[in-house]
mmCIF file of C-alpha atoms in Angstrom:
data_model
loop_
_atom_site.group_PDB
_atom_site.id
_atom_site.type_symbol
_atom_site.label_atom_id
_atom_site.label_comp_id
_atom_site.label_asym_id
_atom_site.label_seq_id
_atom_site.Cartn_x
_atom_site.Cartn_y
_atom_site.Cartn_z
ATOM 1 C CA UNK Y 81 13.385 21.462 5.168
ATOM 2 C CA UNK Y 82 16.565 23.391 6.413
ATOM 3 C CA UNK Y 83 19.059 25.275 3.829
ATOM 4 C CA UNK Y 84 22.387 23.474 3.280
ATOM 5 C CA UNK Y 85 25.418 25.514 3.615
ATOM 6 C CA UNK Y 86 27.951 25.307 0.584
ATOM 7 C CA UNK Y 87 31.651 23.868 1.129
ATOM 8 C CA UNK Y 88 34.956 24.492 -0.909
ATOM 9 C CA UNK Y 89 37.036 21.635 0.150
ATOM 10 C CA UNK Y 90 40.638 21.250 -0.505
ATOM 11 C CA UNK Y 91 40.484 17.606 -1.378
ATOM 12 C CA UNK Y 92 44.214 16.422 -1.054
ATOM 13 C CA UNK Y 93 46.121 14.252 -3.730
ATOM 14 C CA UNK Y 94 45.636 11.472 -5.416
ATOM 15 C CA UNK Y 95 43.923 8.113 -3.557
ATOM 16 C CA UNK Y 96 45.521 9.507 -0.395
ATOM 17 C CA UNK Y 97 42.797 7.720 2.104
ATOM 18 C CA UNK Y 98 44.036 4.603 1.046
ATOM 19 C CA UNK Y 99 47.855 4.809 1.121
ATOM 20 C CA UNK Y 100 49.146 5.017 4.314
ATOM 21 C CA UNK Y 101 51.788 7.731 4.562
ATOM 22 C CA UNK Y 102 49.702 10.155 2.600
ATOM 23 C CA UNK Y 103 46.958 9.474 5.160
ATOM 24 C CA UNK Y 104 49.054 10.397 7.900
ATOM 25 C CA UNK Y 105 50.252 13.752 6.075
ATOM 26 C CA UNK Y 106 46.693 14.420 5.549
ATOM 27 C CA UNK Y 107 45.290 13.745 8.837
ATOM 28 C CA UNK Y 108 44.338 17.268 9.727
ATOM 29 C CA UNK Y 109 42.174 17.189 6.387
ATOM 30 C CA UNK Y 110 40.609 13.798 7.456
ATOM 31 C CA UNK Y 111 39.319 15.269 10.622
ATOM 32 C CA UNK Y 112 37.940 18.088 8.906
ATOM 33 C CA UNK Y 113 36.170 15.990 6.359
ATOM 34 C CA UNK Y 114 34.998 13.560 8.494
ATOM 35 C CA UNK Y 115 33.134 16.223 10.965
ATOM 36 C CA UNK Y 116 31.330 17.873 8.130
ATOM 37 C CA UNK Y 117 28.087 15.508 8.280
ATOM 38 C CA UNK Y 118 27.789 16.593 11.801
ATOM 39 C CA UNK Y 119 28.145 20.011 11.083
ATOM 40 C CA UNK Y 120 24.954 20.014 8.708
ATOM 41 C CA UNK Y 121 21.345 20.885 9.656
ATOM 42 C CA UNK Y 122 20.025 17.658 8.685
ATOM 43 C CA UNK Y 123 20.994 14.382 6.870
ATOM 44 C CA UNK Y 124 21.349 15.654 3.071
ATOM 45 C CA UNK Y 125 18.946 14.112 0.200
ATOM 46 C CA UNK Y 126 22.160 13.927 -1.443
ATOM 47 C CA UNK Y 127 25.844 15.491 -2.186
ATOM 48 C CA UNK Y 128 26.240 17.247 -5.438
ATOM 49 C CA UNK Y 129 30.107 17.774 -6.205
ATOM 50 C CA UNK Y 130 31.882 20.097 -8.586
ATOM 51 C CA UNK Y 131 35.295 18.524 -9.101
ATOM 52 C CA UNK Y 132 38.133 20.053 -10.325
ATOM 53 C CA UNK Y 133 39.059 16.839 -12.328
ATOM 54 C CA UNK Y 134 35.879 17.150 -14.480
ATOM 55 C CA UNK Y 135 35.299 19.687 -17.259
ATOM 56 C CA UNK Y 136 33.072 19.524 -20.433
ATOM 57 C CA UNK Y 137 32.782 21.770 -23.494
ATOM 58 C CA UNK Y 138 29.033 22.745 -21.667
ATOM 59 C CA UNK Y 139 28.356 22.045 -18.171
ATOM 60 C CA UNK Y 140 27.574 18.316 -17.667
ATOM 61 C CA UNK Y 141 25.269 16.644 -15.124
ATOM 62 C CA UNK Y 142 26.418 13.080 -13.726
ATOM 63 C CA UNK Y 143 23.168 11.186 -14.115
ATOM 64 C CA UNK Y 144 23.933 7.383 -13.602
ATOM 65 C CA UNK Y 145 21.959 5.367 -10.976
ATOM 66 C CA UNK Y 146 25.320 3.595 -10.328
ATOM 67 C CA UNK Y 147 28.361 5.777 -11.386
ATOM 68 C CA UNK Y 148 31.516 4.038 -11.876
ATOM 69 C CA UNK Y 149 35.226 5.082 -11.206
ATOM 70 C CA UNK Y 150 37.469 7.166 -12.629
ATOM 71 C CA UNK Y 151 41.044 6.762 -11.795
ATOM 72 C CA UNK Y 152 42.255 9.787 -13.253
ATOM 73 C CA UNK Y 153 45.856 9.625 -11.226
ATOM 74 C CA UNK Y 154 49.157 8.086 -12.253
ATOM 75 C CA UNK Y 155 52.133 6.657 -10.335
ATOM 76 C CA UNK Y 156 50.114 4.960 -7.431
ATOM 77 C CA UNK Y 157 50.597 1.574 -6.297
ATOM 78 C CA UNK Y 158 48.409 -0.825 -8.256
ATOM 79 C CA UNK Y 159 45.613 -1.180 -5.503
ATOM 80 C CA UNK Y 160 44.749 2.241 -5.855
ATOM 81 C CA UNK Y 161 43.085 1.415 -9.387
ATOM 82 C CA UNK Y 162 40.569 -0.872 -7.516
ATOM 83 C CA UNK Y 163 39.517 1.344 -5.494
ATOM 84 C CA UNK Y 164 35.580 1.004 -5.404
ATOM 85 C CA UNK Y 165 32.987 3.730 -3.669
ATOM 86 C CA UNK Y 166 29.783 2.125 -4.598
ATOM 87 C CA UNK Y 167 27.524 5.214 -3.853
ATOM 88 C CA UNK Y 168 24.520 5.618 -5.605
ATOM 89 C CA UNK Y 169 23.867 8.090 -8.101
ATOM 90 C CA UNK Y 170 20.963 10.569 -8.092
ATOM 91 C CA UNK Y 171 19.475 10.568 -11.429
ATOM 92 C CA UNK Y 172 16.239 12.212 -10.873
ATOM 93 C CA UNK Y 173 18.288 15.050 -8.921
ATOM 94 C CA UNK Y 174 20.325 15.390 -11.547
ATOM 95 C CA UNK Y 175 17.242 16.165 -14.383
ATOM 96 C CA UNK Y 176 16.160 18.726 -11.658
ATOM 97 C CA UNK Y 177 19.748 19.966 -12.026
ATOM 98 C CA UNK Y 178 19.824 20.175 -15.483
ATOM 99 C CA UNK Y 179 16.638 21.975 -15.696
ATOM 100 C CA UNK Y 180 18.127 24.692 -12.965
ATOM 101 C CA UNK Y 181 21.150 25.117 -15.365
ATOM 102 C CA UNK Y 182 19.089 25.430 -18.374
ATOM 103 C CA UNK Y 183 16.575 27.975 -16.987
ATOM 104 C CA UNK Y 184 19.948 30.042 -16.261
ATOM 105 C CA UNK Y 185 20.743 29.803 -19.682
ATOM 106 C CA UNK Y 186 24.099 28.094 -19.415
ATOM 107 C CA UNK Y 187 24.865 25.092 -22.071
ATOM 108 C CA UNK Y 188 23.938 21.822 -20.171
ATOM 109 C CA UNK Y 189 23.497 18.183 -21.062
ATOM 110 C CA UNK Y 190 23.079 14.932 -18.773
ATOM 111 C CA UNK Y 191 26.192 12.633 -18.788
ATOM 112 C CA UNK Y 192 25.075 9.036 -18.094
ATOM 113 C CA UNK Y 193 28.541 7.275 -18.752
ATOM 114 C CA UNK Y 194 30.533 9.813 -16.168
ATOM 115 C CA UNK Y 195 32.045 8.036 -12.954
ATOM 116 C CA UNK Y 196 33.343 9.320 -9.828
ATOM 117 C CA UNK Y 197 36.704 10.964 -10.064
ATOM 118 C CA UNK Y 198 39.356 11.196 -7.252
ATOM 119 C CA UNK Y 199 38.395 14.769 -6.611
ATOM 120 C CA UNK Y 200 35.021 13.052 -5.187
ATOM 121 C CA UNK Y 201 35.455 9.515 -4.115
ATOM 122 C CA UNK Y 202 38.488 10.458 -1.809
ATOM 123 C CA UNK Y 203 37.019 12.773 -0.063
ATOM 124 C CA UNK Y 204 33.527 11.501 0.044
ATOM 125 C CA UNK Y 205 35.091 7.897 1.347
ATOM 126 C CA UNK Y 206 36.143 10.253 4.601
ATOM 127 C CA UNK Y 207 32.541 11.888 4.790
ATOM 128 C CA UNK Y 208 30.460 8.889 3.998
ATOM 129 C CA UNK Y 209 32.630 5.889 4.653
ATOM 130 C CA UNK Y 210 29.768 3.454 4.182
ATOM 131 C CA UNK Y 211 28.948 4.756 0.501
ATOM 132 C CA UNK Y 212 25.532 5.179 1.383
ATOM 133 C CA UNK Y 213 25.076 9.012 0.558
ATOM 134 C CA UNK Y 214 23.649 9.564 -2.906
ATOM 135 C CA UNK Y 215 26.075 11.407 -4.837
ATOM 136 C CA UNK Y 216 26.639 13.226 -8.056
ATOM 137 C CA UNK Y 217 28.461 15.549 -9.959
ATOM 138 C CA UNK Y 218 28.535 18.678 -12.287
ATOM 139 C CA UNK Y 219 31.551 19.120 -14.751
ATOM 140 C CA UNK Y 220 33.491 22.446 -14.827
ATOM 141 C CA UNK Y 221 32.999 24.131 -18.349
ATOM 142 C CA UNK Y 222 36.200 24.336 -20.579
ATOM 143 C CA UNK Y 223 37.636 27.867 -20.457
ATOM 144 C CA UNK Y 224 37.156 28.186 -16.706
ATOM 145 C CA UNK Y 225 35.302 31.559 -16.973
ATOM 146 C CA UNK Y 226 35.060 32.966 -13.619
ATOM 147 C CA UNK Y 227 31.490 34.325 -14.344
ATOM 148 C CA UNK Y 228 30.167 31.254 -16.111
ATOM 149 C CA UNK Y 229 30.930 29.385 -12.953
ATOM 150 C CA UNK Y 230 29.322 31.997 -10.455
ATOM 151 C CA UNK Y 231 26.445 31.662 -12.632
ATOM 152 C CA UNK Y 232 26.506 28.363 -12.430
ATOM 153 C CA UNK Y 233 26.268 28.189 -8.842
ATOM 154 C CA UNK Y 234 23.415 30.809 -8.441
ATOM 155 C CA UNK Y 235 21.530 28.308 -10.608
ATOM 156 C CA UNK Y 236 22.231 25.485 -8.186
ATOM 157 C CA UNK Y 237 21.216 27.432 -5.123
ATOM 158 C CA UNK Y 238 17.535 26.559 -4.967
ATOM 159 C CA UNK Y 239 18.735 22.681 -4.288
ATOM 160 C CA UNK Y 240 20.277 23.948 -0.950
ATOM 161 C CA UNK Y 241 16.524 24.278 0.254
ATOM 162 C CA UNK Y 242 15.628 20.849 -1.455
ATOM 163 C CA UNK Y 243 18.472 19.047 0.719
ATOM 164 C CA UNK Y 244 21.138 19.024 -1.614
ATOM 165 C CA UNK Y 245 24.907 19.472 -0.262
ATOM 166 C CA UNK Y 246 26.625 21.270 -2.659
ATOM 167 C CA UNK Y 247 30.335 20.823 -2.617
ATOM 168 C CA UNK Y 248 33.429 22.208 -4.491
ATOM 169 C CA UNK Y 249 36.350 20.079 -4.640
ATOM 170 C CA UNK Y 250 39.666 21.366 -5.392
ATOM 171 C CA UNK Y 251 42.592 22.847 -4.022
ATOM 172 C CA UNK Y 252 43.475 26.292 -2.742
ATOM 173 C CA UNK Y 253 47.031 25.846 -4.233
ATOM 174 C CA UNK Y 254 47.230 23.617 -7.552
ATOM 175 C CA UNK Y 255 50.811 23.910 -9.186
ATOM 176 C CA UNK Y 256 51.908 20.162 -9.668
ATOM 177 C CA UNK Y 257 55.248 21.893 -10.986
ATOM 178 C CA UNK Y 258 56.118 23.908 -7.776
ATOM 179 C CA UNK Y 259 55.550 21.739 -4.539
ATOM 180 C CA UNK Y 260 57.746 21.402 -1.643
ATOM 181 C CA UNK Y 261 59.565 24.440 0.122
ATOM 182 C CA UNK Y 262 59.309 26.386 -3.339
ATOM 183 C CA UNK Y 263 55.632 26.367 -2.955
ATOM 184 C CA UNK Y 264 55.590 27.968 0.635
ATOM 185 C CA UNK Y 265 55.813 31.750 -0.746
ATOM 186 C CA UNK Y 266 53.291 31.529 -3.337
ATOM 187 C CA UNK Y 267 50.811 29.339 -1.704
ATOM 188 C CA UNK Y 268 50.986 31.622 1.427
ATOM 189 C CA UNK Y 269 50.351 34.542 -0.564
ATOM 190 C CA UNK Y 270 47.626 33.593 -2.449
ATOM 191 C CA UNK Y 271 46.168 31.822 0.467
ATOM 192 C CA UNK Y 272 46.302 35.160 2.515
ATOM 193 C CA UNK Y 273 44.511 36.975 -0.206
ATOM 194 C CA UNK Y 274 41.804 34.264 -0.533
ATOM 195 C CA UNK Y 275 41.270 34.351 3.179
ATOM 196 C CA UNK Y 276 41.071 38.346 3.132
ATOM 197 C CA UNK Y 277 38.873 38.711 0.322
ATOM 198 C CA UNK Y 278 36.390 36.024 1.448
ATOM 199 C CA UNK Y 279 35.510 38.142 4.576
ATOM 200 C CA UNK Y 280 34.865 41.254 1.922
ATOM 201 C CA UNK Y 281 31.075 42.366 1.560
ATOM 202 C CA UNK Y 282 29.199 40.288 -1.181
ATOM 203 C CA UNK Y 283 29.759 42.621 -3.977
ATOM 204 C CA UNK Y 284 33.537 43.211 -3.162
ATOM 205 C CA UNK Y 285 34.256 39.741 -2.436
ATOM 206 C CA UNK Y 286 32.583 38.408 -5.842
ATOM 207 C CA UNK Y 287 34.657 41.304 -8.081
ATOM 208 C CA UNK Y 288 37.889 40.185 -6.462
ATOM 209 C CA UNK Y 289 37.123 36.591 -7.248
ATOM 210 C CA UNK Y 290 36.187 37.406 -10.870
ATOM 211 C CA UNK Y 291 39.752 39.106 -11.189
ATOM 212 C CA UNK Y 292 41.215 36.566 -9.403
ATOM 213 C CA UNK Y 293 44.506 36.858 -11.475
ATOM 214 C CA UNK Y 294 45.505 40.179 -9.919
ATOM 215 C CA UNK Y 295 45.715 38.352 -6.514
ATOM 216 C CA UNK Y 296 49.562 37.832 -5.292
ATOM 217 C CA UNK Y 297 51.112 35.009 -7.084
ATOM 218 C CA UNK Y 298 47.819 33.833 -8.692
ATOM 219 C CA UNK Y 299 49.032 32.435 -11.455
ATOM 220 C CA UNK Y 300 51.845 30.545 -9.615
ATOM 221 C CA UNK Y 301 49.483 29.097 -7.209
ATOM 222 C CA UNK Y 302 47.133 27.943 -10.112
ATOM 223 C CA UNK Y 303 48.840 27.455 -13.698
ATOM 224 C CA UNK Y 304 45.558 26.116 -14.578
ATOM 225 C CA UNK Y 305 42.544 27.460 -12.658
ATOM 226 C CA UNK Y 306 40.771 23.781 -12.655
ATOM 227 C CA UNK Y 307 41.353 23.311 -8.944
ATOM 228 C CA UNK Y 308 40.310 26.833 -8.098
ATOM 229 C CA UNK Y 309 37.038 27.259 -10.187
ATOM 230 C CA UNK Y 310 35.100 24.728 -8.015
ATOM 231 C CA UNK Y 311 35.110 27.768 -5.346
ATOM 232 C CA UNK Y 312 33.058 30.198 -7.510
ATOM 233 C CA UNK Y 313 30.478 27.620 -7.594
ATOM 234 C CA UNK Y 314 30.269 27.041 -4.096
ATOM 235 C CA UNK Y 315 30.492 30.826 -3.514
ATOM 236 C CA UNK Y 316 27.864 31.488 -6.398
ATOM 237 C CA UNK Y 317 25.317 29.019 -4.519
ATOM 238 C CA UNK Y 318 25.898 30.860 -1.531
ATOM 239 C CA UNK Y 319 26.550 34.533 -2.681
ATOM 240 C CA UNK Y 320 26.535 37.119 0.378
ATOM 241 C CA UNK Y 321 26.592 34.368 2.910
ATOM 242 C CA UNK Y 322 29.082 34.072 5.501
ATOM 243 C CA UNK Y 323 32.525 32.248 4.698
ATOM 244 C CA UNK Y 324 34.149 30.072 7.551
ATOM 245 C CA UNK Y 325 37.333 28.264 7.539
ATOM 246 C CA UNK Y 326 36.648 24.641 8.163
ATOM 247 C CA UNK Y 327 40.484 23.578 7.233
ATOM 248 C CA UNK Y 328 43.824 25.246 6.935
ATOM 249 C CA UNK Y 329 47.107 23.811 7.013
ATOM 250 C CA UNK Y 330 50.738 24.922 6.311
ATOM 251 C CA UNK Y 331 53.365 22.384 4.977
ATOM 252 C CA UNK Y 332 51.546 19.700 2.961
ATOM 253 C CA UNK Y 333 53.441 18.252 0.160
ATOM 254 C CA UNK Y 334 56.417 19.965 1.793
ATOM 255 C CA UNK Y 335 55.546 23.461 1.790
ATOM 256 C CA UNK Y 336 52.061 24.175 0.356
ATOM 257 C CA UNK Y 337 49.272 26.120 2.456
ATOM 258 C CA UNK Y 338 45.767 24.621 1.778
ATOM 259 C CA UNK Y 339 42.399 25.794 3.006
ATOM 260 C CA UNK Y 340 38.926 24.743 2.978
ATOM 261 C CA UNK Y 341 35.710 27.058 3.475
ATOM 262 C CA UNK Y 342 32.012 26.597 4.455
ATOM 263 C CA UNK Y 343 29.436 29.188 3.049
ATOM 264 C CA UNK Y 344 26.302 29.725 5.311
#
């Protein structure tokens, strides 16, 4: 079985694939997501998503065979609260994942009730529109400790050799209070730093990201780092492997620069 790469994707906004004007705005993102399955070494056994929209006190692993939907957004058309993405879960892989996390001495539990949030079902609906790819999630941990999330990624790394595609789903810029033209400078500054850091040698790259708050415009780009931390997991699972930009766009949301990356 071939080793899977890992990804960090900037996943767009809300239920954008179901909203025509947003879908047009994210046409370039849609193209990059739709192309992801064709750039894998083989068809995955499952997709494991780490979304910026689910966090718990301890790392939690979605274990339902048929995960429900979580409409974790507001202000969108009524029909977007009826979206269904009926991909199967992966209960056996969930238990395997739990064992790996616990073996790394990280706190973890199974979550049989958790459903797909929009950081998962929106990009997956583009990547696998037939909803036929087993999909499950691992939560973030409260506090967003970078080292803990790198450790989570390292713990998950063996899954890459078992046919599991690991995807961190967030946004390289996420400050909902500063969008539009005012976001142009801080998002560009932080994005430029991020792209530069990801080309550094392994130890330097990890060290820089552990200290990400020292980056230009860091706390403007991420007032809360829930949408950045999935990057640490994806990178921890592919530490030392080459980073490649899979999506880069300037001017979304009226001024935001955003990037997605592949590792390995």
